[in-house]
Every structure is written in structure tokens, then in C-alpha cells.
Amino acid sequence: MPDLTHFAITRKWPAQHPDRLQLYSLPTPNGVKVSIMLEELGLPYEAHLVNFETSDQLSPEFIATFPNNKIPAILDPNGPGGEPLALFESGAILLYLAEKTGQFIPADAAARYETIQWLMFQMGGIGPMFGQVGFFTIFAGRDFEDKRPRDRYVAESRRLLGVLNQRLETRAWVMGDAYTIADIAIFPWVRNLIERYHAGDLVGMQDFAHVTRALAAFVARPAVQRGLTVPQRS
């Protein structure tokens, strides 16, 4: 049985099943990327809710293991060389799990790097820009009288949706017929932009039919349906 007790985080969230991958998360667009990936892979895992309302992510135990105090994060008892591995950053976790299992990432080197390229497109573009739109639609920024900052992020979000829409014009998924970590990274954010931020009309989602079609296919996947609710909010 793997010994995870030397990881400080297990003092706050004890592992009931230390032989399973430990997930520390919240069902946010970034958080569900990893729970969806784990559900798609069928890997045994144990989910722990990191409650932002009680600042769990700022606890000494969390920061000692994951110094950037962000979710999602994992502790894999069966990491490289059979040693436990603690890992944060959703994109890094998706890439790690894909390479660990040989699933949802192409074996061909060129296609693999192209997939990573689209993963970075989400990490560096879609996530930050859509998140800023959310700030101006449902969080504190909605009260700003000056709409120019909001409109700047809306315009960039539209541009990114246009890039994605063009990519999907002749493809079922970002990489073609194969569903990959690029899709698992991107579509939770597209869904969030519409359902959580209520920004579909603001960004003109009606102009991005291919994105809408792929989003519907994504959300219809059983593993996605399960992953979207992990961890359960208390």
C-alpha cells in the first residue's frame, strides 16, 4: 500500500483509499477538466472538495503540497518509477494523465505536439479571456459603469471563438475524429461562458455554429456528465 502520509495535504484530506489517485478540486471550468479526464479514463480516484468559501486552498497543508494554492491538483500514489507524484496546473495534469495511460493524445509525434498546441491555446487564451468576461458579467466587474474593459475581453473572446469555430468547421473535434485532451480542456470553458457567465448573447455565440455543435457532443458524453459534478459541493 502506498504511503502518502509524508504529503502534508493528507493531514487535512486523509486518503480513504491511498492506492487510488487523489483529486483535490472544485467543479469549476478548470477543476472539471481533470475529473472529466479521470472519468473518461476510468481510473480509480478519490475526490476531495477544496472549499473556497472556507479558504481551503490557502490552508498550510494545501500550500505545502501545491504552492500555487489553485485547484485542481492531484496526488498520484503510482507516479513515475512507482513513486507518488503531486501535481498542480490543469493542463499539466491532463498531459500527465494522457501520457501515463496512452489515451486521448496521439502517438504520432507531430499530432501530439499539435494537440499540446491546442491545449496551450486554452490555457493561455480561452481560460483567461473567458474568465475576464465572467468577471464583468456575474462578478464585481458587472457594476463598472465604464464598459470598455468588458468590451475588450468580449472582443478577444469572440476572436478566440472564431479561431476555434474555423478549426471545427471540417472536424468533429479539435484534432479531427479523435477526441483528445484539447477538447477536454476547451469545452468546459465554452460551456461555462454560456451557462455560468450568461455571456452567450454578449459574445454572439449564434455566430459560432461549429463550436456549438461540438459543445453539444461534448456535454452528451456520459463521462463528461459525471465529471461535471465532481467533487460534489457540500
Tab-separated table of C-alpha atoms in Angstrom:
chain	number	residue	atom	x	y	z
A	1	MET	CA	0.000	0.000	0.000
A	2	PRO	CA	1.493	3.405	-0.966
A	3	ASP	CA	2.416	5.667	1.945
A	4	LEU	CA	1.108	9.183	1.322
A	5	THR	CA	1.392	10.426	4.891
A	6	HIS	CA	4.525	12.477	4.227
A	7	PHE	CA	2.440	14.737	1.974
A	8	ALA	CA	1.025	17.474	4.195
A	9	ILE	CA	-2.225	17.610	2.264
A	10	THR	CA	-3.238	14.175	3.519
A	11	ARG	CA	-3.441	15.579	7.034
A	12	LYS	CA	-6.328	17.830	6.015
A	13	TRP	CA	-7.837	15.419	3.487
A	14	PRO	CA	-6.955	11.875	4.656
A	15	ALA	CA	-6.914	9.307	1.885
A	16	GLN	CA	-9.517	6.633	2.484
A	17	HIS	CA	-8.096	4.745	-0.486
A	18	PRO	CA	-4.369	5.596	-0.622
A	19	ASP	CA	-3.869	3.234	-3.552
A	20	ARG	CA	-6.076	5.482	-5.705
A	21	LEU	CA	-5.225	8.767	-7.358
A	22	GLN	CA	-6.216	11.641	-5.060
A	23	LEU	CA	-8.007	14.610	-6.656
A	24	TYR	CA	-8.269	17.961	-4.860
A	25	SER	CA	-10.694	20.154	-6.712
A	26	LEU	CA	-13.936	22.071	-7.113
A	27	PRO	CA	-16.402	21.816	-10.042
A	28	THR	CA	-15.148	24.929	-11.846
A	29	PRO	CA	-14.130	25.013	-15.545
A	30	ASN	CA	-10.541	24.232	-14.615
A	31	GLY	CA	-11.458	21.721	-11.957
A	32	VAL	CA	-13.777	19.615	-14.093
A	33	LYS	CA	-11.154	19.214	-16.807
A	34	VAL	CA	-9.394	16.721	-14.558
A	35	SER	CA	-12.481	14.980	-13.175
A	36	ILE	CA	-13.778	14.551	-16.732
A	37	MET	CA	-10.415	13.159	-17.808
A	38	LEU	CA	-10.405	10.696	-14.921
A	39	GLU	CA	-13.956	9.598	-15.748
A	40	GLU	CA	-13.075	9.183	-19.418
A	41	LEU	CA	-10.055	7.073	-18.479
A	42	GLY	CA	-11.927	5.007	-15.912
A	43	LEU	CA	-9.071	5.373	-13.447
A	44	PRO	CA	-9.885	4.747	-9.782
A	45	TYR	CA	-9.654	8.015	-7.885
A	46	GLU	CA	-10.748	9.667	-4.669
A	47	ALA	CA	-12.117	13.199	-4.884
A	48	HIS	CA	-11.676	15.819	-2.153
A	49	LEU	CA	-13.626	19.081	-2.188
A	50	VAL	CA	-11.443	22.178	-1.801
A	51	ASN	CA	-13.920	24.700	-0.458
A	52	PHE	CA	-13.081	28.273	-1.467
A	53	GLU	CA	-15.713	29.641	0.933
A	54	THR	CA	-13.588	28.432	3.828
A	55	SER	CA	-10.303	29.205	2.020
A	56	ASP	CA	-9.204	25.568	1.947
A	57	GLN	CA	-6.813	26.409	-0.875
A	58	LEU	CA	-4.933	28.762	1.463
A	59	SER	CA	-4.512	26.211	4.226
A	60	PRO	CA	-0.928	25.345	5.221
A	61	GLU	CA	-1.499	21.711	4.246
A	62	PHE	CA	-2.632	22.618	0.735
A	63	ILE	CA	0.124	25.143	0.113
A	64	ALA	CA	2.806	22.808	1.467
A	65	THR	CA	1.938	20.333	-1.275
A	66	PHE	CA	0.659	22.678	-4.003
A	67	PRO	CA	2.407	26.045	-3.558
A	68	ASN	CA	0.339	27.942	-6.154
A	69	ASN	CA	-2.786	27.373	-3.982
A	70	LYS	CA	-5.003	26.678	-7.011
A	71	ILE	CA	-7.255	23.815	-7.990
A	72	PRO	CA	-7.266	21.271	-9.480
A	73	ALA	CA	-4.378	19.276	-8.075
A	74	ILE	CA	-3.622	15.582	-7.839
A	75	LEU	CA	-1.551	13.212	-5.787
A	76	ASP	CA	-0.838	10.059	-7.748
A	77	PRO	CA	0.379	7.222	-5.492
A	78	ASN	CA	1.633	5.399	-8.582
A	79	GLY	CA	3.662	8.082	-10.297
A	80	PRO	CA	6.781	7.717	-12.450
A	81	GLY	CA	9.053	4.968	-11.191
A	82	GLY	CA	6.318	3.797	-8.846
A	83	GLU	CA	6.806	6.824	-6.589
A	84	PRO	CA	3.993	9.190	-5.536
A	85	LEU	CA	3.711	12.401	-7.562
A	86	ALA	CA	1.968	15.628	-6.503
A	87	LEU	CA	0.997	17.835	-9.435
A	88	PHE	CA	-0.888	21.082	-9.946
A	89	GLU	CA	-1.986	23.076	-13.051
A	90	SER	CA	-4.855	21.527	-15.002
A	91	GLY	CA	-3.032	21.482	-18.338
A	92	ALA	CA	-0.020	19.724	-16.842
A	93	ILE	CA	-2.312	17.189	-15.160
A	94	LEU	CA	-4.182	16.442	-18.409
A	95	LEU	CA	-0.909	15.932	-20.233
A	96	TYR	CA	0.450	13.738	-17.442
A	97	LEU	CA	-2.633	11.520	-17.350
A	98	ALA	CA	-2.711	11.234	-21.144
A	99	GLU	CA	0.922	10.151	-21.285
A	100	LYS	CA	0.554	7.882	-18.246
A	101	THR	CA	-2.278	5.954	-19.902
A	102	GLY	CA	-1.545	6.460	-23.598
A	103	GLN	CA	-5.073	7.774	-24.108
A	104	PHE	CA	-6.550	10.996	-25.502
A	105	ILE	CA	-3.258	12.088	-27.038
A	106	PRO	CA	-1.912	10.944	-30.414
A	107	ALA	CA	1.058	8.591	-30.556
A	108	ASP	CA	2.372	10.320	-33.667
A	109	ALA	CA	4.878	12.979	-32.611
A	110	ALA	CA	3.629	15.737	-34.914
A	111	ALA	CA	-0.017	15.191	-33.960
A	112	ARG	CA	0.984	15.015	-30.300
A	113	TYR	CA	2.590	18.446	-30.428
A	114	GLU	CA	-0.369	19.826	-32.346
A	115	THR	CA	-2.650	18.574	-29.581
A	116	ILE	CA	-0.436	20.218	-26.972
A	117	GLN	CA	-0.616	23.408	-29.035
A	118	TRP	CA	-4.417	23.464	-28.687
A	119	LEU	CA	-4.138	22.617	-25.005
A	120	MET	CA	-1.944	25.721	-24.610
A	121	PHE	CA	-4.489	27.706	-26.675
A	122	GLN	CA	-6.974	27.017	-23.909
A	123	MET	CA	-4.544	27.616	-21.067
A	124	GLY	CA	-3.165	30.871	-22.423
A	125	GLY	CA	-6.192	32.249	-24.249
A	126	ILE	CA	-9.631	30.795	-23.717
A	127	GLY	CA	-9.365	30.320	-19.955
A	128	PRO	CA	-8.012	33.771	-19.047
A	129	MET	CA	-10.161	35.695	-21.540
A	130	PHE	CA	-13.417	33.880	-20.809
A	131	GLY	CA	-12.685	34.262	-17.119
A	132	GLN	CA	-12.383	38.033	-17.534
A	133	VAL	CA	-15.725	38.118	-19.341
A	134	GLY	CA	-17.175	36.331	-16.331
A	135	PHE	CA	-15.724	38.972	-14.026
A	136	PHE	CA	-17.659	41.620	-15.946
A	137	THR	CA	-20.918	39.687	-16.241
A	138	ILE	CA	-21.571	37.989	-12.900
A	139	PHE	CA	-18.843	39.157	-10.510
A	140	ALA	CA	-17.721	42.581	-9.236
A	141	GLY	CA	-16.973	43.982	-12.683
A	142	ARG	CA	-20.646	43.981	-13.661
A	143	ASP	CA	-21.087	47.156	-11.585
A	144	PHE	CA	-18.437	49.093	-13.510
A	145	GLU	CA	-20.069	51.942	-15.394
A	146	ASP	CA	-17.276	52.089	-17.946
A	147	LYS	CA	-17.893	49.127	-20.276
A	148	ARG	CA	-14.664	49.499	-22.253
A	149	PRO	CA	-12.715	46.960	-20.130
A	150	ARG	CA	-15.550	44.434	-20.500
A	151	ASP	CA	-15.787	45.033	-24.223
A	152	ARG	CA	-12.060	44.458	-24.644
A	153	TYR	CA	-12.362	40.943	-23.207
A	154	VAL	CA	-15.575	40.272	-25.103
A	155	ALA	CA	-13.844	41.168	-28.366
A	156	GLU	CA	-10.893	38.891	-27.616
A	157	SER	CA	-13.228	36.079	-26.588
A	158	ARG	CA	-15.064	36.433	-29.883
A	159	ARG	CA	-11.767	36.273	-31.728
A	160	LEU	CA	-10.799	33.072	-29.901
A	161	LEU	CA	-14.211	31.542	-30.590
A	162	GLY	CA	-13.695	32.403	-34.251
A	163	VAL	CA	-10.366	30.588	-34.281
A	164	LEU	CA	-11.977	27.552	-32.669
A	165	ASN	CA	-15.008	27.692	-34.955
A	166	GLN	CA	-12.815	27.694	-38.046
A	167	ARG	CA	-10.828	24.770	-36.676
A	168	LEU	CA	-14.028	22.776	-36.124
A	169	GLU	CA	-15.547	23.609	-39.499
A	170	THR	CA	-14.249	20.385	-41.065
A	171	ARG	CA	-13.581	18.363	-37.904
A	172	ALA	CA	-15.705	16.593	-35.310
A	173	TRP	CA	-13.205	17.502	-32.595
A	174	VAL	CA	-10.231	19.840	-32.344
A	175	MET	CA	-7.858	17.169	-33.651
A	176	GLY	CA	-10.274	15.606	-36.135
A	177	ASP	CA	-12.159	12.379	-35.481
A	178	ALA	CA	-10.151	11.699	-32.313
A	179	TYR	CA	-11.350	13.182	-29.037
A	180	THR	CA	-8.315	14.425	-27.075
A	181	ILE	CA	-7.161	16.404	-24.071
A	182	ALA	CA	-7.544	19.527	-26.230
A	183	ASP	CA	-11.323	19.032	-26.219
A	184	ILE	CA	-11.359	18.133	-22.528
A	185	ALA	CA	-9.547	21.414	-21.794
A	186	ILE	CA	-11.516	23.716	-24.094
A	187	PHE	CA	-15.172	22.783	-23.843
A	188	PRO	CA	-15.706	23.155	-20.085
A	189	TRP	CA	-14.774	26.799	-20.570
A	190	VAL	CA	-17.117	27.252	-23.541
A	191	ARG	CA	-19.927	25.692	-21.519
A	192	ASN	CA	-19.117	27.946	-18.565
A	193	LEU	CA	-19.120	31.060	-20.728
A	194	ILE	CA	-22.714	30.320	-21.703
A	195	GLU	CA	-24.241	28.630	-18.664
A	196	ARG	CA	-22.402	30.207	-15.743
A	197	TYR	CA	-21.413	33.608	-17.103
A	198	HIS	CA	-24.598	34.023	-19.185
A	199	ALA	CA	-22.465	35.624	-21.885
A	200	GLY	CA	-23.721	33.736	-24.934
A	201	ASP	CA	-25.568	36.732	-26.340
A	202	LEU	CA	-22.782	39.104	-25.359
A	203	VAL	CA	-20.137	37.189	-27.345
A	204	GLY	CA	-22.550	36.291	-30.134
A	205	MET	CA	-22.489	32.510	-29.807
A	206	GLN	CA	-25.016	32.272	-32.630
A	207	ASP	CA	-22.129	33.116	-34.975
A	208	PHE	CA	-20.149	30.020	-33.975
A	209	ALA	CA	-22.261	27.088	-35.114
A	210	HIS	CA	-19.378	24.600	-35.231
A	211	VAL	CA	-18.374	25.402	-31.663
A	212	THR	CA	-21.984	24.987	-30.535
A	213	ARG	CA	-22.264	21.646	-32.310
A	214	ALA	CA	-19.055	20.301	-30.759
A	215	LEU	CA	-20.047	21.591	-27.321
A	216	ALA	CA	-23.328	19.662	-27.525
A	217	ALA	CA	-21.438	16.494	-28.463
A	218	PHE	CA	-19.025	17.054	-25.586
A	219	VAL	CA	-21.707	17.572	-22.948
A	220	ALA	CA	-23.591	14.489	-24.191
A	221	ARG	CA	-20.694	12.190	-23.284
A	222	PRO	CA	-21.512	10.109	-20.170
A	223	ALA	CA	-18.048	10.645	-18.665
A	224	VAL	CA	-18.450	14.400	-19.104
A	225	GLN	CA	-21.828	14.308	-17.375
A	226	ARG	CA	-20.274	12.504	-14.425
A	227	GLY	CA	-17.149	14.647	-14.287
A	228	LEU	CA	-19.051	17.923	-14.281
A	229	THR	CA	-20.326	17.228	-10.758
A	230	VAL	CA	-17.023	16.104	-9.183
A	231	PRO	CA	-16.301	16.796	-6.404
A	232	GLN	CA	-19.798	17.173	-5.032
A	233	ARG	CA	-20.289	20.568	-3.420
A	234	SER	CA	-21.204	20.348	0.249
